[in-house]
Amino acid sequence: MKGNIVIKIFIGSGSDYAVVRKAYDVEKFFFDKPTIDIRVASAHRTPFRVRDLVEEAIADGAKVFIACAGGAAHLAGVIAAHTVLPVIGVPIRTELSGGLDSLLSTAQMPSGVPVATVAVNAIENAVILAVQILACSNADLSHRLHEYKAMLVSKVVEADRDIRRERV
Ligand code: RP5
């Protein structure tokens, strides 16, 4: 896939896909064409594949990376080591600690090599943050973000109305 793919997502294992596939739902809200591509590449099992796919993605026009991994979650950090594009990290929940291990190993980057880390399993927020980055230079996306926020407001107002209705 080339051309429209500006958000490149990497997952450390096929086992992460069940969580990360929700990225496509967010994609539909903001984009009319496929804009997100998900690839499997492990920082530990396939380090050279990670580097090669990052270079390929940049050459194909990617603007933001999202990296999702669990446990010793070094994928986002390794990607950040290979690019000056923004990298968003999604720590994947683990049995050991609910994902605290993933959260710390994604977020605790050395000075000079940041990874913008979202909450455990928060792929939706990662995509929204990527859209916010892209919207800095895209008025249409900025407009859609305002629509998205308005939808969040409607949902809260609706929920408030529903629970108050139930009381009477
Ligand atoms: C990480 O280890 C992956 O991102 C995944 O979250 C976790 C477990 O991977 P598998 O053992 O299921 O392949 O590298």
Tab-separated table of C-alpha atoms and ligand atoms in Angstrom:
chain	number	residue	atom	x	y	z
A	1	MET	CA	0.000	0.000	0.000
A	2	LYS	CA	1.402	3.377	-0.951
A	3	GLY	CA	0.307	6.969	-1.425
A	4	ASN	CA	-2.422	7.576	1.124
A	5	ILE	CA	-0.800	5.677	3.979
A	6	VAL	CA	0.308	8.468	6.293
A	7	ILE	CA	-0.212	6.636	9.605
A	8	LYS	CA	1.920	3.521	9.849
A	9	ILE	CA	1.154	1.136	12.699
A	10	PHE	CA	3.530	-1.582	13.856
A	11	ILE	CA	2.571	-4.393	16.189
A	12	GLY	CA	5.134	-6.573	17.926
A	13	SER	CA	3.186	-9.790	17.400
A	14	GLY	CA	0.100	-11.101	15.666
A	15	SER	CA	-1.328	-11.520	19.176
A	16	ASP	CA	-1.591	-7.695	19.422
A	17	TYR	CA	-3.895	-7.443	16.412
A	18	ALA	CA	-7.147	-8.122	18.305
A	19	VAL	CA	-6.599	-4.839	20.200
A	20	VAL	CA	-5.032	-2.811	17.416
A	21	ARG	CA	-7.545	-3.571	14.644
A	22	LYS	CA	-9.860	-0.986	16.298
A	23	ALA	CA	-7.633	1.603	14.600
A	24	TYR	CA	-9.639	0.991	11.433
A	25	ASP	CA	-12.865	2.141	13.168
A	26	VAL	CA	-11.269	5.488	14.038
A	27	GLU	CA	-9.811	5.715	10.542
A	28	LYS	CA	-13.331	5.580	9.062
A	29	PHE	CA	-14.401	8.644	11.059
A	30	PHE	CA	-11.554	10.851	9.859
A	31	PHE	CA	-10.576	9.602	6.413
A	32	ASP	CA	-12.433	8.806	3.190
A	33	LYS	CA	-9.635	6.566	1.902
A	34	PRO	CA	-7.425	3.958	3.635
A	35	THR	CA	-4.821	5.984	5.486
A	36	ILE	CA	-3.631	3.493	8.083
A	37	ASP	CA	-1.546	0.395	7.439
A	38	ILE	CA	-0.744	-2.198	10.112
A	39	ARG	CA	2.417	-4.341	9.931
A	40	VAL	CA	3.812	-7.008	12.244
A	41	ALA	CA	7.481	-6.541	13.149
A	42	SER	CA	9.165	-7.416	16.415
A	43	ALA	CA	11.935	-5.287	17.914
A	44	HIS	CA	13.532	-8.400	19.392
A	45	ARG	CA	12.697	-11.175	16.937
A	46	THR	CA	13.080	-9.177	13.702
A	47	PRO	CA	15.176	-6.050	14.454
A	48	PHE	CA	16.341	-5.593	10.857
A	49	ARG	CA	12.798	-6.000	9.522
A	50	VAL	CA	11.698	-3.157	11.824
A	51	ARG	CA	14.407	-0.888	10.466
A	52	ASP	CA	13.695	-1.852	6.846
A	53	LEU	CA	9.927	-1.364	7.182
A	54	VAL	CA	10.396	2.024	8.877
A	55	GLU	CA	12.655	3.186	6.038
A	56	GLU	CA	10.186	1.854	3.470
A	57	ALA	CA	7.262	3.600	5.192
A	58	ILE	CA	9.119	6.921	5.230
A	59	ALA	CA	9.985	6.561	1.543
A	60	ASP	CA	6.296	5.839	0.829
A	61	GLY	CA	5.159	9.033	2.607
A	62	ALA	CA	4.307	8.007	6.184
A	63	LYS	CA	4.015	11.006	8.527
A	64	VAL	CA	3.359	9.414	11.933
A	65	PHE	CA	4.231	6.039	13.423
A	66	ILE	CA	2.219	4.155	16.024
A	67	ALA	CA	3.929	1.218	17.728
A	68	CYS	CA	2.051	-1.300	19.864
A	69	ALA	CA	3.777	-3.924	21.991
A	70	GLY	CA	3.460	-5.708	25.295
A	71	GLY	CA	5.809	-6.850	28.067
A	72	ALA	CA	9.389	-5.818	27.272
A	73	ALA	CA	7.820	-3.331	24.877
A	74	HIS	CA	10.766	-1.801	23.022
A	75	LEU	CA	9.170	-1.535	19.586
A	76	ALA	CA	8.185	2.150	19.806
A	77	GLY	CA	11.622	3.075	21.139
A	78	VAL	CA	13.421	1.198	18.387
A	79	ILE	CA	11.273	2.886	15.736
A	80	ALA	CA	11.989	6.271	17.340
A	81	ALA	CA	15.687	5.429	17.073
A	82	HIS	CA	15.313	5.139	13.294
A	83	THR	CA	13.254	8.244	12.439
A	84	VAL	CA	12.672	11.912	13.228
A	85	LEU	CA	8.935	11.494	12.539
A	86	PRO	CA	6.668	11.433	15.619
A	87	VAL	CA	6.233	8.023	17.248
A	88	ILE	CA	3.223	7.202	19.412
A	89	GLY	CA	3.504	4.170	21.692
A	90	VAL	CA	0.610	1.944	22.708
A	91	PRO	CA	1.483	-0.349	25.617
A	92	ILE	CA	-0.425	-3.629	25.285
A	93	ARG	CA	-2.048	-5.185	28.376
A	94	THR	CA	-0.216	-8.187	29.837
A	95	GLU	CA	-1.169	-10.863	32.340
A	96	LEU	CA	1.821	-10.094	34.541
A	97	SER	CA	0.827	-6.597	35.612
A	98	GLY	CA	-2.104	-5.473	33.531
A	99	GLY	CA	0.339	-3.772	31.189
A	100	LEU	CA	2.388	-1.735	33.657
A	101	ASP	CA	5.485	-3.486	32.285
A	102	SER	CA	4.516	-2.451	28.738
A	103	LEU	CA	3.657	1.100	29.833
A	104	LEU	CA	6.989	1.710	31.523
A	105	SER	CA	9.093	0.119	28.807
A	106	THR	CA	7.316	2.176	26.136
A	107	ALA	CA	7.282	5.515	27.979
A	108	GLN	CA	10.608	5.624	29.816
A	109	MET	CA	12.700	6.692	26.843
A	110	PRO	CA	16.135	8.264	27.133
A	111	SER	CA	16.411	12.024	26.785
A	112	GLY	CA	16.434	13.100	23.144
A	113	VAL	CA	14.382	10.181	21.803
A	114	PRO	CA	10.740	10.720	22.826
A	115	VAL	CA	7.839	8.312	22.402
A	116	ALA	CA	4.400	9.880	22.978
A	117	THR	CA	2.871	7.127	25.072
A	118	VAL	CA	-0.891	6.670	25.467
A	119	ALA	CA	-2.693	4.515	28.038
A	120	VAL	CA	-2.605	0.713	28.052
A	121	ASN	CA	-4.447	-0.706	24.985
A	122	ALA	CA	-5.503	2.860	23.989
A	123	ILE	CA	-5.203	2.418	20.216
A	124	GLU	CA	-8.142	4.773	19.575
A	125	ASN	CA	-6.397	7.609	21.412
A	126	ALA	CA	-3.183	6.845	19.558
A	127	VAL	CA	-4.934	7.265	16.213
A	128	ILE	CA	-6.669	10.454	17.370
A	129	LEU	CA	-3.320	11.859	18.507
A	130	ALA	CA	-1.860	10.972	15.109
A	131	VAL	CA	-4.776	12.785	13.447
A	132	GLN	CA	-4.139	15.811	15.684
A	133	ILE	CA	-0.508	15.868	14.555
A	134	LEU	CA	-1.539	15.666	10.898
A	135	ALA	CA	-4.228	18.327	11.444
A	136	CYS	CA	-1.537	20.912	12.265
A	137	SER	CA	-1.116	21.252	8.499
A	138	ASN	CA	-4.496	20.023	7.250
A	139	ALA	CA	-7.603	22.196	7.669
A	140	ASP	CA	-10.017	19.411	6.679
A	141	LEU	CA	-8.684	17.119	9.384
A	142	SER	CA	-8.872	19.952	11.888
A	143	HIS	CA	-12.543	20.418	10.963
A	144	ARG	CA	-13.184	16.689	11.445
A	145	LEU	CA	-11.507	16.818	14.848
A	146	HIS	CA	-13.928	19.579	15.872
A	147	GLU	CA	-16.808	17.389	14.666
A	148	TYR	CA	-15.399	14.499	16.667
A	149	LYS	CA	-15.249	16.623	19.828
A	150	ALA	CA	-18.834	17.765	19.212
A	151	MET	CA	-19.874	14.108	18.997
A	152	LEU	CA	-18.204	13.439	22.365
A	153	VAL	CA	-20.152	16.345	23.870
A	154	SER	CA	-23.452	14.984	22.469
A	155	LYS	CA	-22.758	11.557	23.944
A	156	VAL	CA	-22.153	12.980	27.442
A	157	VAL	CA	-25.270	15.156	27.258
A	158	GLU	CA	-27.325	12.156	26.051
A	159	ALA	CA	-26.021	9.937	28.865
A	160	ASP	CA	-26.844	12.642	31.413
A	161	ARG	CA	-30.365	12.967	30.021
A	162	ASP	CA	-30.872	9.168	30.007
A	163	ILE	CA	-29.878	8.601	33.614
A	164	ARG	CA	-32.005	11.510	34.795
A	165	ARG	CA	-34.997	10.193	32.827
A	166	GLU	CA	-34.644	6.810	34.490
A	167	ARG	CA	-34.984	8.444	37.923
A	168	VAL	CA	-38.478	9.876	37.290
B	1	RP5	C1	5.512	-8.389	22.466
B	1	RP5	O1	5.325	-9.511	23.252
B	1	RP5	C2	4.332	-8.344	21.547
B	1	RP5	O2	4.062	-7.031	21.185
B	1	RP5	C3	3.215	-8.946	22.341
B	1	RP5	O3	2.405	-7.949	22.963
B	1	RP5	C4	3.950	-9.746	23.403
B	1	RP5	C5	3.667	-11.210	23.325
B	1	RP5	O4	3.984	-11.670	22.027
B	1	RP5	P1	3.690	-13.186	21.617
B	1	RP5	O5	4.467	-14.038	22.561
B	1	RP5	O6	2.188	-13.364	21.714
B	1	RP5	O7	4.155	-13.287	20.185
B	1	RP5	O8	6.696	-8.438	21.743
